[in-house]
XYZ file of C-alpha atoms in Angstrom:
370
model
C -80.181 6.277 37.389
C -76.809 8.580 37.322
C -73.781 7.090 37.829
C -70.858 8.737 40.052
C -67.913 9.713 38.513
C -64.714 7.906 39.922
C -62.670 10.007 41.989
C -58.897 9.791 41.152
C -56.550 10.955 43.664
C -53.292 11.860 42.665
C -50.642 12.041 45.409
C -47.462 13.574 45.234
C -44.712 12.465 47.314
C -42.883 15.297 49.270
C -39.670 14.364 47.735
C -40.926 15.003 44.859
C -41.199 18.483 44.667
C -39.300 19.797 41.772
C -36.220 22.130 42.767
C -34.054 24.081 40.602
C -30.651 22.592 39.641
C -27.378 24.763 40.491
C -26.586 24.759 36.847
C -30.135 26.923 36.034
C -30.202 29.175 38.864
C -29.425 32.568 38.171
C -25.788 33.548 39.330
C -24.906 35.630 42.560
C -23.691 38.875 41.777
C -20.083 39.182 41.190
C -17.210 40.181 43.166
C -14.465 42.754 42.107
C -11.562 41.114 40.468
C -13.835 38.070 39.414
C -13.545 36.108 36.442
C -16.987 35.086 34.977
C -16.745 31.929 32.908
C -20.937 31.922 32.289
C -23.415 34.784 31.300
C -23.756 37.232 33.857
C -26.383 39.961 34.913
C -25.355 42.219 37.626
C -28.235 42.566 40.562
C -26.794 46.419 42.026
C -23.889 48.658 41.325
C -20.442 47.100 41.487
C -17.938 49.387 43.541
C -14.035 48.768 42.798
C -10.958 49.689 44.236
C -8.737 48.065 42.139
C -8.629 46.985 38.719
C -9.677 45.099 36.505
C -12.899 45.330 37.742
C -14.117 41.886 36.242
C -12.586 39.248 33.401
C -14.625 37.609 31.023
C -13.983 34.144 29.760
C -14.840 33.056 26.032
C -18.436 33.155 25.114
C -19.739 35.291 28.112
C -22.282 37.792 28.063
C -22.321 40.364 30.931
C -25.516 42.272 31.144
C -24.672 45.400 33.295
C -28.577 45.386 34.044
C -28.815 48.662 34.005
C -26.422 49.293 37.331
C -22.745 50.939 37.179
C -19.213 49.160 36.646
C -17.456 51.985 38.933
C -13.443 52.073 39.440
C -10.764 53.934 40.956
C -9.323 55.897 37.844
C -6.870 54.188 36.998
C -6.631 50.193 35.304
C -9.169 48.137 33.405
C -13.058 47.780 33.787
C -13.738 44.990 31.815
C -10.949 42.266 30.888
C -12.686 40.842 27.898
C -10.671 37.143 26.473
C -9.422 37.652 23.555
C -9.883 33.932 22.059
C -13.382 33.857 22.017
C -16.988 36.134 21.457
C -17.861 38.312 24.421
C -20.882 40.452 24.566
C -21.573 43.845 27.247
C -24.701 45.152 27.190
C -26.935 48.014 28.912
C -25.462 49.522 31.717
C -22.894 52.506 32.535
C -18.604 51.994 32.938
C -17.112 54.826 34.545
C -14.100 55.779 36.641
C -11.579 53.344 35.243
C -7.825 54.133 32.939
C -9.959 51.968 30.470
C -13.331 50.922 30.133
C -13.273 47.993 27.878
C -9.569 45.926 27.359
C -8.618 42.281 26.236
C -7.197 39.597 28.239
C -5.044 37.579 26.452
C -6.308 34.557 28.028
C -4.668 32.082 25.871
C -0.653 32.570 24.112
C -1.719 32.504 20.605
C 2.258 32.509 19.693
C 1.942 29.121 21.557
C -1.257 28.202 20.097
C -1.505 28.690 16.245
C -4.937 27.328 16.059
C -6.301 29.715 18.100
C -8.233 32.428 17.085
C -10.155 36.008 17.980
C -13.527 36.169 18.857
C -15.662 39.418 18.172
C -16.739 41.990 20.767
C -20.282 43.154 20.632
C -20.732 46.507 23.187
C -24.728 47.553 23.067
C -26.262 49.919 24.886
C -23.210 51.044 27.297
C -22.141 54.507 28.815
C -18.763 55.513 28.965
C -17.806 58.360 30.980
C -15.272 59.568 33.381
C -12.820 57.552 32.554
C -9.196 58.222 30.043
C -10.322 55.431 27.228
C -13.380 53.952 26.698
C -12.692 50.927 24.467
C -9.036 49.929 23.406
C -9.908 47.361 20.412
C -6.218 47.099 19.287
C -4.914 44.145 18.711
C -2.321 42.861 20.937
C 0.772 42.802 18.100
C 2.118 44.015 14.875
C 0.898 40.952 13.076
C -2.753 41.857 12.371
C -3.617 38.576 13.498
C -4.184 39.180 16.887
C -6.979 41.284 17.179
C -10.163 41.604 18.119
C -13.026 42.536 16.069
C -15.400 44.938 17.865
C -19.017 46.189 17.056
C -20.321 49.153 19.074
C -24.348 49.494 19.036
C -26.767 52.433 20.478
C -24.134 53.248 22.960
C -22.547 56.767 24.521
C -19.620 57.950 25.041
C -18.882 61.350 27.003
C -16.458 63.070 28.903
C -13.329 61.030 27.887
C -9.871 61.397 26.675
C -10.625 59.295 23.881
C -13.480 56.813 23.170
C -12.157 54.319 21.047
C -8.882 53.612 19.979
C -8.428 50.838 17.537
C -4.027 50.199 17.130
C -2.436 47.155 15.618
C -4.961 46.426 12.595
C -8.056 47.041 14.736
C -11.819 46.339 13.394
C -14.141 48.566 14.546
C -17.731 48.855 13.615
C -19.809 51.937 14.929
C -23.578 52.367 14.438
C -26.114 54.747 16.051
C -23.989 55.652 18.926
C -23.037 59.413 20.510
C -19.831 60.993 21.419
C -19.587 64.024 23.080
C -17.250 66.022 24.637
C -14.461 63.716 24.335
C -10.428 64.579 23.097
C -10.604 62.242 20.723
C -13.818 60.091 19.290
C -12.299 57.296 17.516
C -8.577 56.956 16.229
C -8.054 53.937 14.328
C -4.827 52.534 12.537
C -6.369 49.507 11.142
C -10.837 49.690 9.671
C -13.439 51.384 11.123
C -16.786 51.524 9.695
C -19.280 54.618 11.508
C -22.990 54.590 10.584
C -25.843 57.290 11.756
C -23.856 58.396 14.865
C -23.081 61.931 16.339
C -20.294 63.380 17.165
C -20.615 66.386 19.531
C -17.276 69.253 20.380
C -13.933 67.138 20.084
C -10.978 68.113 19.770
C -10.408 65.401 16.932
C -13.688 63.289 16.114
C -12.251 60.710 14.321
C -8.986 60.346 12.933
C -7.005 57.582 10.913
C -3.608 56.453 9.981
C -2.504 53.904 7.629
C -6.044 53.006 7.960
C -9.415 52.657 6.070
C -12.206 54.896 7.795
C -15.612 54.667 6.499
C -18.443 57.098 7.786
C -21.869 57.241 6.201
C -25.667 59.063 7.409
C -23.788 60.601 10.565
C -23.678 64.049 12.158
C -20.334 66.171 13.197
C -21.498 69.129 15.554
C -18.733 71.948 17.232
C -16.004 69.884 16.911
C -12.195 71.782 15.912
C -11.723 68.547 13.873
C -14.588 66.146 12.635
C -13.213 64.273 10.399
C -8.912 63.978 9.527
C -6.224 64.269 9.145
C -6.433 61.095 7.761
C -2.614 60.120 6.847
C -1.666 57.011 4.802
C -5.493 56.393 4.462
C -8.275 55.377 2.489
C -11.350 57.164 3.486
C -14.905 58.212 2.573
C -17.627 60.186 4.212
C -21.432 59.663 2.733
C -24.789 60.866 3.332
C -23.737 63.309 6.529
C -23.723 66.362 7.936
C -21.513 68.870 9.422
C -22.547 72.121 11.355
C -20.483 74.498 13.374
C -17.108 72.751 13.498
C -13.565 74.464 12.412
C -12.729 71.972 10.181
C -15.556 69.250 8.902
C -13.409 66.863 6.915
C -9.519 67.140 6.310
C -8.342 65.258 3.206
C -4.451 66.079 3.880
C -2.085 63.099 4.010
C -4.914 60.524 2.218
C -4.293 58.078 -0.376
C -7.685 57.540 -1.491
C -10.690 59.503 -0.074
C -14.428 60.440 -1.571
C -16.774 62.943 0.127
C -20.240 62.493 -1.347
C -23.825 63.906 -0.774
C -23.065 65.394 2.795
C -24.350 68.943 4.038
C -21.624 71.408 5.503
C -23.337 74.598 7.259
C -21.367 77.139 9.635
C -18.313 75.751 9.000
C -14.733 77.665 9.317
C -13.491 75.152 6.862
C -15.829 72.415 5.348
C -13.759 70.511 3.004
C -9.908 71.065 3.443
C -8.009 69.652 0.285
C -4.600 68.336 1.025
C -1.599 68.039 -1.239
C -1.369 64.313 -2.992
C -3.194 61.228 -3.026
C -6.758 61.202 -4.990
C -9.386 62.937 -3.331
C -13.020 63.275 -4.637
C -15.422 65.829 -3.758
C -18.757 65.039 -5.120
C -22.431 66.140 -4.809
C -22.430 68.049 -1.326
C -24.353 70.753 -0.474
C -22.346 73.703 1.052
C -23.683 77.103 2.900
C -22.284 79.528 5.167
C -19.064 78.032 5.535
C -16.101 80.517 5.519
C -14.098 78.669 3.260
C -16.384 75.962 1.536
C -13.786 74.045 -0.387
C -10.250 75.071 -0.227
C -6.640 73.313 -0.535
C -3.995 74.222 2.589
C -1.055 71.953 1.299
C 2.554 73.457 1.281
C 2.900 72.077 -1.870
C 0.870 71.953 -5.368
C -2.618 70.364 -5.035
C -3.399 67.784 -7.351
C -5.407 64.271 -7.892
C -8.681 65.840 -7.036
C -11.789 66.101 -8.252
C -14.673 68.930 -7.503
C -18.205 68.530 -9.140
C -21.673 68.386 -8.848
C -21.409 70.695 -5.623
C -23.982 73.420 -4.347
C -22.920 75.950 -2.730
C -24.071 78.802 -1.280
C -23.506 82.113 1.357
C -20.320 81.016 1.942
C -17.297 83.349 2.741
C -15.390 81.895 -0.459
C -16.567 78.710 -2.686
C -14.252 77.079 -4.370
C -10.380 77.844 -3.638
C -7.550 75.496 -5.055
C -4.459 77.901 -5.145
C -1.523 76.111 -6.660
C -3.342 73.407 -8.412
C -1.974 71.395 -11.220
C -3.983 69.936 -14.144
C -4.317 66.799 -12.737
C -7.492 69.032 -10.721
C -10.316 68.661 -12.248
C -12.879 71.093 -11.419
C -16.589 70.947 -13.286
C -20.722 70.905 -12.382
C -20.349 73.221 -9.578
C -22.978 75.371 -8.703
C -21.455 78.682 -6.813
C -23.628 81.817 -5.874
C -23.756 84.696 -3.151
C -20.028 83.930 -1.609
C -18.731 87.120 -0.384
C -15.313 86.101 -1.775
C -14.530 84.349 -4.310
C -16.649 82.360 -6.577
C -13.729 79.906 -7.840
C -10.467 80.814 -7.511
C -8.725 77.557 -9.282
C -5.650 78.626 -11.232
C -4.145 75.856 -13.454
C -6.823 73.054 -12.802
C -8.219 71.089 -15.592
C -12.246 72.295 -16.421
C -14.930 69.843 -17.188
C -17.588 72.248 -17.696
C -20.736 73.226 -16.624
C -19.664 75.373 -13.861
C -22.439 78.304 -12.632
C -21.196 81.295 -10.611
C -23.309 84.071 -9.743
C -23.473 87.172 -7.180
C -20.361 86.286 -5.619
C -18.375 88.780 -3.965
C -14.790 88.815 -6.063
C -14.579 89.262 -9.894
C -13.820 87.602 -11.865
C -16.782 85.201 -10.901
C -14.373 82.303 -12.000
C -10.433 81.853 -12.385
C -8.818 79.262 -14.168
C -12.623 77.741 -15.293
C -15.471 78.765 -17.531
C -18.653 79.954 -15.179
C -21.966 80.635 -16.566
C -23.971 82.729 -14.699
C -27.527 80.855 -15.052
């Protein structure tokens, strides 16, 4: 005989029914002028007609969600706190003075346990606007500042993109910049990795500063990298095509260029007068003038070798060079001009010249011709 299963009603009272609490529902979007004081994703395009166009509170995250931060040319975008971490992520910020600035939301004078949090900008657009980013800090001390890290984002169409005063951190990775003034000017560290930089006036620039820039590309711009003046430096792994100068050394207290490609250049590596400068293991072709020295006064501290270069208008010119140049390795052929031209420097050997346009092949070094 089968038995029937029990049936087991289960009855759920109306009241019941579960309903989200205020604290998980997804915020409205936000108002011009607003301060946000919890993540944030905007749901449209956010219109403003007067600045700034939104404030972020410590430890906020405002995902532009694809949609436009617009203002009215003039004033801030984005007040970001200065005490704590904010993030800004995928979306466009256009038509302001500034794109990105810091609140000082706390007195830190007043406060000597406070602190700076980091900025973290991924995925963002700047365009239309005078300054994209201002990560200065907000005195002389170096203590007040904010440390900023710029990922996969673009930059176009500004009168500068970032500007980093006051002991500034600035970290740059796969990001574009085109048709800006100025790409980056720091006075305090910046750090650019496998970005492009497309017809500035300047690309990036540094004073009493340390400027890093490795596997990047420098396209049409009148300066790509320098002056840099009272600065460490070093450029690695990239390459420069088409620009009137690709990498000033002038004014630098320490700076290395090493395994980087210069084509098309008008000047690829321009030597200034003091501070110790090493040019190391680049490849170097069609460049007018492929390594040459433009101080007013005698060149010295540097060191040339290891480089290849080739079908340039001149290789290697250090005119008023002192011993303390040391020129050696170098690998010069089919320059119109001059093979190298380096009166005075010290030689370490192994230098090849061969078909270039001016003889001597060599002056002031032994050249082989194989």
């Amino acid at each position: 005989m089968r038995r029937r299963r029990p049936v087991v009603l289960v009855v759920v009272a109306l009241g019941a029914t579960l309903v989200a609490s205020p604290a998980s529902a997804r915020p409205p979007q936000p108002t011009c002028g607003e301060t946000l004081t919890r993540s944030t994703t905007l749901l449209a395009d956010l219109v403003c007609t007067t600045a700034p166009g939104l404030r972020l509170a410590p430890g906020v995250t405002l995902n532009l969600g694809g949609h436009t931060l617009r203002g009215p040319g003039s004033g801030n975008g984005l007040d970001v706190a200065w005490s704590g971490p904010v993030v800004v992520r995928n979306g466009t910020i256009t038509g302001w003075g500034t794109g990105v600035d810091t609140w000082a939301d706390v007195d830190p004078d007043a406060d000597p346990e406070a602190e700076a949090g980091p900025l973290t900008v991924t995925r963002v657009t700047f365009e239309g606007s005078g300054r994209g980013i201002d990560a200065s800090g907000e005195s002389g001390t170096g203590r007040f500042r904010k440390t900023t890290t710029i990922d996969r984002s673009v930059f176009r169409g500004l009168d500068q993109a970032i500007q980093g005063d006051w002991f500034a951190e600035v970290a740059v990775d796969r990001s574009t910049f085109a048709d800006n003034r100025i790409g980056l000017w720091t006075e305090g560290a910046a750090t650019v990795t496998d970005s492009t930089f497309a017809r500035h006036r300047w690309a990036l620039r540094a004073t009493e500063a340390s400027l890093d820039v490795a596997g990047s590309t420098f396209v049409d711009n009148e300066t790509a990298v320098g002056p840099i003046f009272s600065a460490a430096a070093s450029v690695d792994r990239s390459r420069f095509d088409g620009n009137g100068v690709a990498v000033d050394t002038s004014g630098s207290f320490v700076m290395s260029v090493r395994a980087s490609r210069f084509t098309a250049n008008d000047r690829a590596v321009s030597l200034g007068g003091y501070g110790e400068v090493l040019v190391e293991g680049n490849v170097l072709r069609g460049n007018r003038v492929a390594i040459g020295s433009t101080a007013p006064d005698a060149l010295s501290e540097a060191t040339v070798v290891d480089n290849t270069l080739r079908l340039n208008g001149d290789g290697i010119v250090l005119d008023d060079a002192d011993a303390s140049v040391r020129v050696g390795g170098n690998d010069v052929r089919r320059s119109t001009g001059w093979g190298i031209y380096a009166p005075g420097v010290t030689d370490l050997g192994g230098n090849v010249a061969r078909g270039n346009g001016s003889d001597p092949q060599c002056v002031g070094v032994v050249c082989t011709a194989s």
